[in-house]
Short mmCIF file of C-alpha atoms in Angstrom, two decimals:
data_model
loop_
_atom_site.label_atom_id
_atom_site.label_comp_id
_atom_site.label_asym_id
_atom_site.label_seq_id
_atom_site.Cartn_x
_atom_site.Cartn_y
_atom_site.Cartn_z
CA UNK A 1 -0.54 -0.13 -0.34
CA UNK A 2 1.39 3.73 -1.42
CA UNK A 3 1.97 5.66 2.04
CA UNK A 4 1.39 9.46 2.28
CA UNK A 5 3.40 11.66 2.05
CA UNK A 6 3.84 14.28 4.61
CA UNK A 7 5.92 17.83 4.54
CA UNK A 8 5.48 19.35 8.16
CA UNK A 9 7.09 23.16 8.00
CA UNK A 10 8.08 25.64 10.86
CA UNK A 11 7.78 28.96 10.12
CA UNK A 12 9.52 32.12 12.32
CA UNK A 13 6.71 35.13 11.95
CA UNK A 14 7.40 37.11 8.67
CA UNK A 15 9.35 35.21 6.98
CA UNK A 16 6.58 33.25 4.49
CA UNK A 17 6.63 30.11 6.33
CA UNK A 18 2.88 29.98 5.59
CA UNK A 19 3.14 31.01 1.66
CA UNK A 20 5.24 28.84 0.74
CA UNK A 21 3.75 26.03 2.26
CA UNK A 22 0.09 27.07 0.72
CA UNK A 23 2.26 27.47 -2.98
CA UNK A 24 4.40 23.83 -2.50
CA UNK A 25 0.67 22.62 -1.32
CA UNK A 26 -1.34 23.90 -4.48
CA UNK A 27 2.22 22.84 -7.09
CA UNK A 28 1.79 18.95 -5.27
CA UNK A 29 -1.87 19.09 -5.74
CA UNK A 30 -2.25 18.30 -2.51
CA UNK A 31 -3.70 20.40 0.82
CA UNK A 32 -2.62 22.71 2.93
CA UNK A 33 -3.49 22.60 6.28
CA UNK A 34 -2.77 26.13 8.83
CA UNK A 35 -5.63 28.09 10.79
CA UNK A 36 -8.22 25.03 8.58
CA UNK A 37 -6.64 22.96 12.08
CA UNK A 38 -8.11 25.38 13.91
CA UNK A 39 -11.37 24.61 13.09
CA UNK A 40 -10.59 20.65 12.22
CA UNK A 41 -9.80 20.37 15.58
CA UNK A 42 -12.81 22.64 17.55
CA UNK A 43 -15.75 19.85 15.24
CA UNK A 44 -13.86 16.45 16.15
CA UNK A 45 -13.12 17.81 20.63
CA UNK A 46 -17.04 20.07 20.12
CA UNK A 47 -14.38 23.57 20.98
CA UNK A 48 -15.33 27.11 21.21
CA UNK A 49 -12.94 28.36 18.43
CA UNK A 50 -12.32 31.26 20.60
CA UNK A 51 -11.05 29.02 23.22
CA UNK A 52 -9.18 27.19 21.19
CA UNK A 53 -7.20 30.08 19.30
CA UNK A 54 -6.02 31.78 22.01
CA UNK A 55 -4.74 28.52 23.51
CA UNK A 56 -3.18 27.98 20.57
CA UNK A 57 1.12 26.85 20.25
CA UNK A 58 1.07 28.05 23.60
CA UNK A 59 3.30 27.34 26.19
CA UNK A 60 0.39 25.47 29.61
CA UNK A 61 -0.41 28.36 31.92
CA UNK A 62 0.17 27.37 35.29
CA UNK A 63 -2.32 29.46 36.82
CA UNK A 64 -5.41 27.48 33.90
CA UNK A 65 -5.00 23.68 35.25
CA UNK A 66 -8.27 22.06 33.96
CA UNK A 67 -9.87 22.21 31.28
CA UNK A 68 -13.69 23.84 32.10
CA UNK A 69 -15.84 21.40 33.39
CA UNK A 70 -17.96 22.02 30.12
CA UNK A 71 -15.57 22.19 27.84
CA UNK A 72 -14.42 17.96 28.86
CA UNK A 73 -15.84 15.39 27.18
CA UNK A 74 -13.52 11.65 25.85
CA UNK A 75 -11.82 13.06 23.44
CA UNK A 76 -10.43 16.63 25.51
CA UNK A 77 -9.59 14.91 28.20
CA UNK A 78 -9.63 15.68 32.42
CA UNK A 79 -8.86 17.46 34.86
CA UNK A 80 -5.85 19.06 32.27
CA UNK A 81 -4.12 22.10 31.12
CA UNK A 82 -6.47 23.96 28.39
CA UNK A 83 -3.37 24.45 26.45
CA UNK A 84 -2.79 20.38 27.10
CA UNK A 85 -5.49 19.51 25.86
CA UNK A 86 -5.55 21.76 22.72
CA UNK A 87 -2.24 20.32 21.52
CA UNK A 88 -3.66 17.18 22.43
CA UNK A 89 -6.51 17.53 20.54
CA UNK A 90 -4.42 18.73 17.06
CA UNK A 91 -1.95 16.60 17.54
CA UNK A 92 -4.99 13.53 16.75
CA UNK A 93 -6.00 15.66 13.85
CA UNK A 94 -2.42 16.23 12.15
CA UNK A 95 -2.29 12.06 13.03
CA UNK A 96 -5.93 11.70 11.00
CA UNK A 97 -5.22 13.38 8.63
CA UNK A 98 -1.65 11.76 7.84
CA UNK A 99 -2.99 9.07 8.02
CA UNK A 100 -6.20 9.94 5.52
CA UNK A 101 -4.25 12.01 2.96
CA UNK A 102 -1.00 12.97 1.21
CA UNK A 103 -0.39 16.88 2.65
CA UNK A 104 0.97 20.10 4.72
CA UNK A 105 0.82 20.84 8.15
CA UNK A 106 2.25 24.11 9.07
CA UNK A 107 3.70 24.44 12.47
CA UNK A 108 1.41 22.62 15.43
CA UNK A 109 4.34 20.73 16.24
CA UNK A 110 3.46 18.48 13.28
CA UNK A 111 7.30 16.86 13.28
CA UNK A 112 7.27 15.86 16.80
CA UNK A 113 3.45 14.70 16.32
CA UNK A 114 4.56 12.35 13.15
CA UNK A 115 7.91 11.07 14.03
CA UNK A 116 7.11 8.07 14.18
CA UNK A 117 5.22 8.01 11.08
CA UNK A 118 7.12 7.44 7.49
CA UNK A 119 7.46 9.78 4.66
CA UNK A 120 7.47 12.73 6.71
CA UNK A 121 9.93 15.86 6.02
CA UNK A 122 9.87 18.50 8.32
CA UNK A 123 11.43 21.47 6.88
CA UNK A 124 11.77 25.01 9.28
CA UNK A 125 11.60 28.80 6.90
CA UNK A 126 13.55 31.60 8.44
CA UNK A 127 14.88 34.95 8.03
CA UNK A 128 17.19 37.98 8.05
CA UNK A 129 15.09 40.48 11.04
CA UNK A 130 15.16 43.05 8.44
CA UNK A 131 13.21 41.35 5.70
CA UNK A 132 10.95 39.32 9.07
CA UNK A 133 9.92 43.58 9.98
CA UNK A 134 10.13 44.16 6.55
CA UNK A 135 7.41 42.17 5.58
CA UNK A 136 5.39 42.15 8.68
CA UNK A 137 5.21 46.34 8.15
CA UNK A 138 4.35 45.56 4.70
CA UNK A 139 1.37 43.06 5.18
CA UNK A 140 -0.21 44.46 8.79
CA UNK A 141 0.11 48.01 7.60
CA UNK A 142 1.71 48.32 10.87
CA UNK A 143 5.38 50.60 11.70
CA UNK A 144 8.63 49.37 12.11
CA UNK A 145 7.97 49.27 16.59
CA UNK A 146 5.31 47.44 16.11
CA UNK A 147 7.00 44.35 13.75
CA UNK A 148 9.39 43.53 15.85
CA UNK A 149 7.26 43.59 18.97
CA UNK A 150 5.31 41.17 16.83
CA UNK A 151 8.06 39.32 16.45
CA UNK A 152 9.42 39.25 19.32
CA UNK A 153 6.03 37.94 21.27
CA UNK A 154 5.66 35.47 18.57
CA UNK A 155 8.75 33.94 18.69
CA UNK A 156 8.78 33.63 22.08
CA UNK A 157 5.49 32.44 22.06
CA UNK A 158 6.06 29.45 19.75
CA UNK A 159 9.63 28.88 20.99
CA UNK A 160 8.52 27.49 24.14
CA UNK A 161 5.31 25.93 23.14
CA UNK A 162 7.63 23.88 21.21
CA UNK A 163 10.73 23.04 23.02
CA UNK A 164 7.38 22.45 25.70
CA UNK A 165 6.17 19.46 23.31
CA UNK A 166 8.83 18.88 22.21
CA UNK A 167 11.61 18.88 23.80
CA UNK A 168 13.94 19.99 20.85
CA UNK A 169 15.24 23.41 19.64
CA UNK A 170 12.45 25.54 17.85
CA UNK A 171 14.07 26.79 14.72
CA UNK A 172 17.76 24.35 15.65
CA UNK A 173 18.92 23.06 12.18
CA UNK A 174 19.24 19.22 14.60
CA UNK A 175 15.37 19.85 14.61
CA UNK A 176 14.82 19.52 11.30
CA UNK A 177 15.16 17.38 8.04
CA UNK A 178 15.85 20.82 6.46
CA UNK A 179 16.46 24.43 7.38
CA UNK A 180 15.78 27.56 4.93
CA UNK A 181 16.85 31.02 4.74
CA UNK A 182 13.54 32.40 2.32
CA UNK A 183 15.65 35.61 2.66
CA UNK A 184 18.17 34.76 0.72
CA UNK A 185 16.72 31.64 -1.01
CA UNK A 186 14.16 33.43 -2.61
CA UNK A 187 10.66 31.51 -1.69
CA UNK A 188 10.71 30.33 -5.38
CA UNK A 189 13.82 28.44 -4.23
CA UNK A 190 12.38 27.30 -0.83
CA UNK A 191 9.39 25.91 -3.44
CA UNK A 192 11.06 23.87 -5.28
CA UNK A 193 14.00 22.62 -3.10
CA UNK A 194 10.43 21.79 -0.72
CA UNK A 195 8.56 19.94 -4.06
CA UNK A 196 12.04 17.68 -4.78
CA UNK A 197 12.60 16.90 -1.57
CA UNK A 198 8.77 16.05 -1.53
CA UNK A 199 9.21 14.41 -5.50
CA UNK A 200 12.43 12.52 -4.46
CA UNK A 201 10.36 10.57 -1.43
CA UNK A 202 7.53 9.69 -3.67
CA UNK A 203 10.01 7.99 -6.45
CA UNK A 204 11.92 6.13 -3.91
CA UNK A 205 8.36 4.59 -2.41
CA UNK A 206 7.97 3.26 -6.43
CA UNK A 207 11.44 1.97 -6.29
CA UNK A 208 10.72 0.10 -3.23
CA UNK A 209 7.55 -1.47 -4.69
#
């Protein structure tokens, strides 16, 4: 049976990682899941989307020890931190998607969640600080100082979340199969390289069969 091929993409804010992931999926003819993972997790866990959005990709808050009683069920768990519940529910959705289809998964520690599944390529997209600042200023229509603040806040949040749940260093080369500097390489080259990795895995699967 032909196994699904999965690309997971971790990214710094302002690096264009999400856009690169969407373009990779478009070129390969597969789906890209980013914000859709929130909707799927809400549906699976019967959760309020606002609560999930506030807790996702954030380290557990020691002052929020348990899931509110009205949100507790067999899928969300009982007596655990809200952030842990969100991580667990999203992880189950990620595993279900990977079992169902080849796809691109953005963030949410997907590389760690699928660490034991064959056919997974983990990528981290980063960029130089000034390029990130300029990109966010243009995309979000904010000042340079506001962009810097957003970068520092988001980087800290994603780093804490990733390292809390995976035990690996966020953004470190040893934590992923490939790390790409989108500012130096350009978006098109990043897309080309990721698609090439995907296709090579497809070819390897064909040779084995």
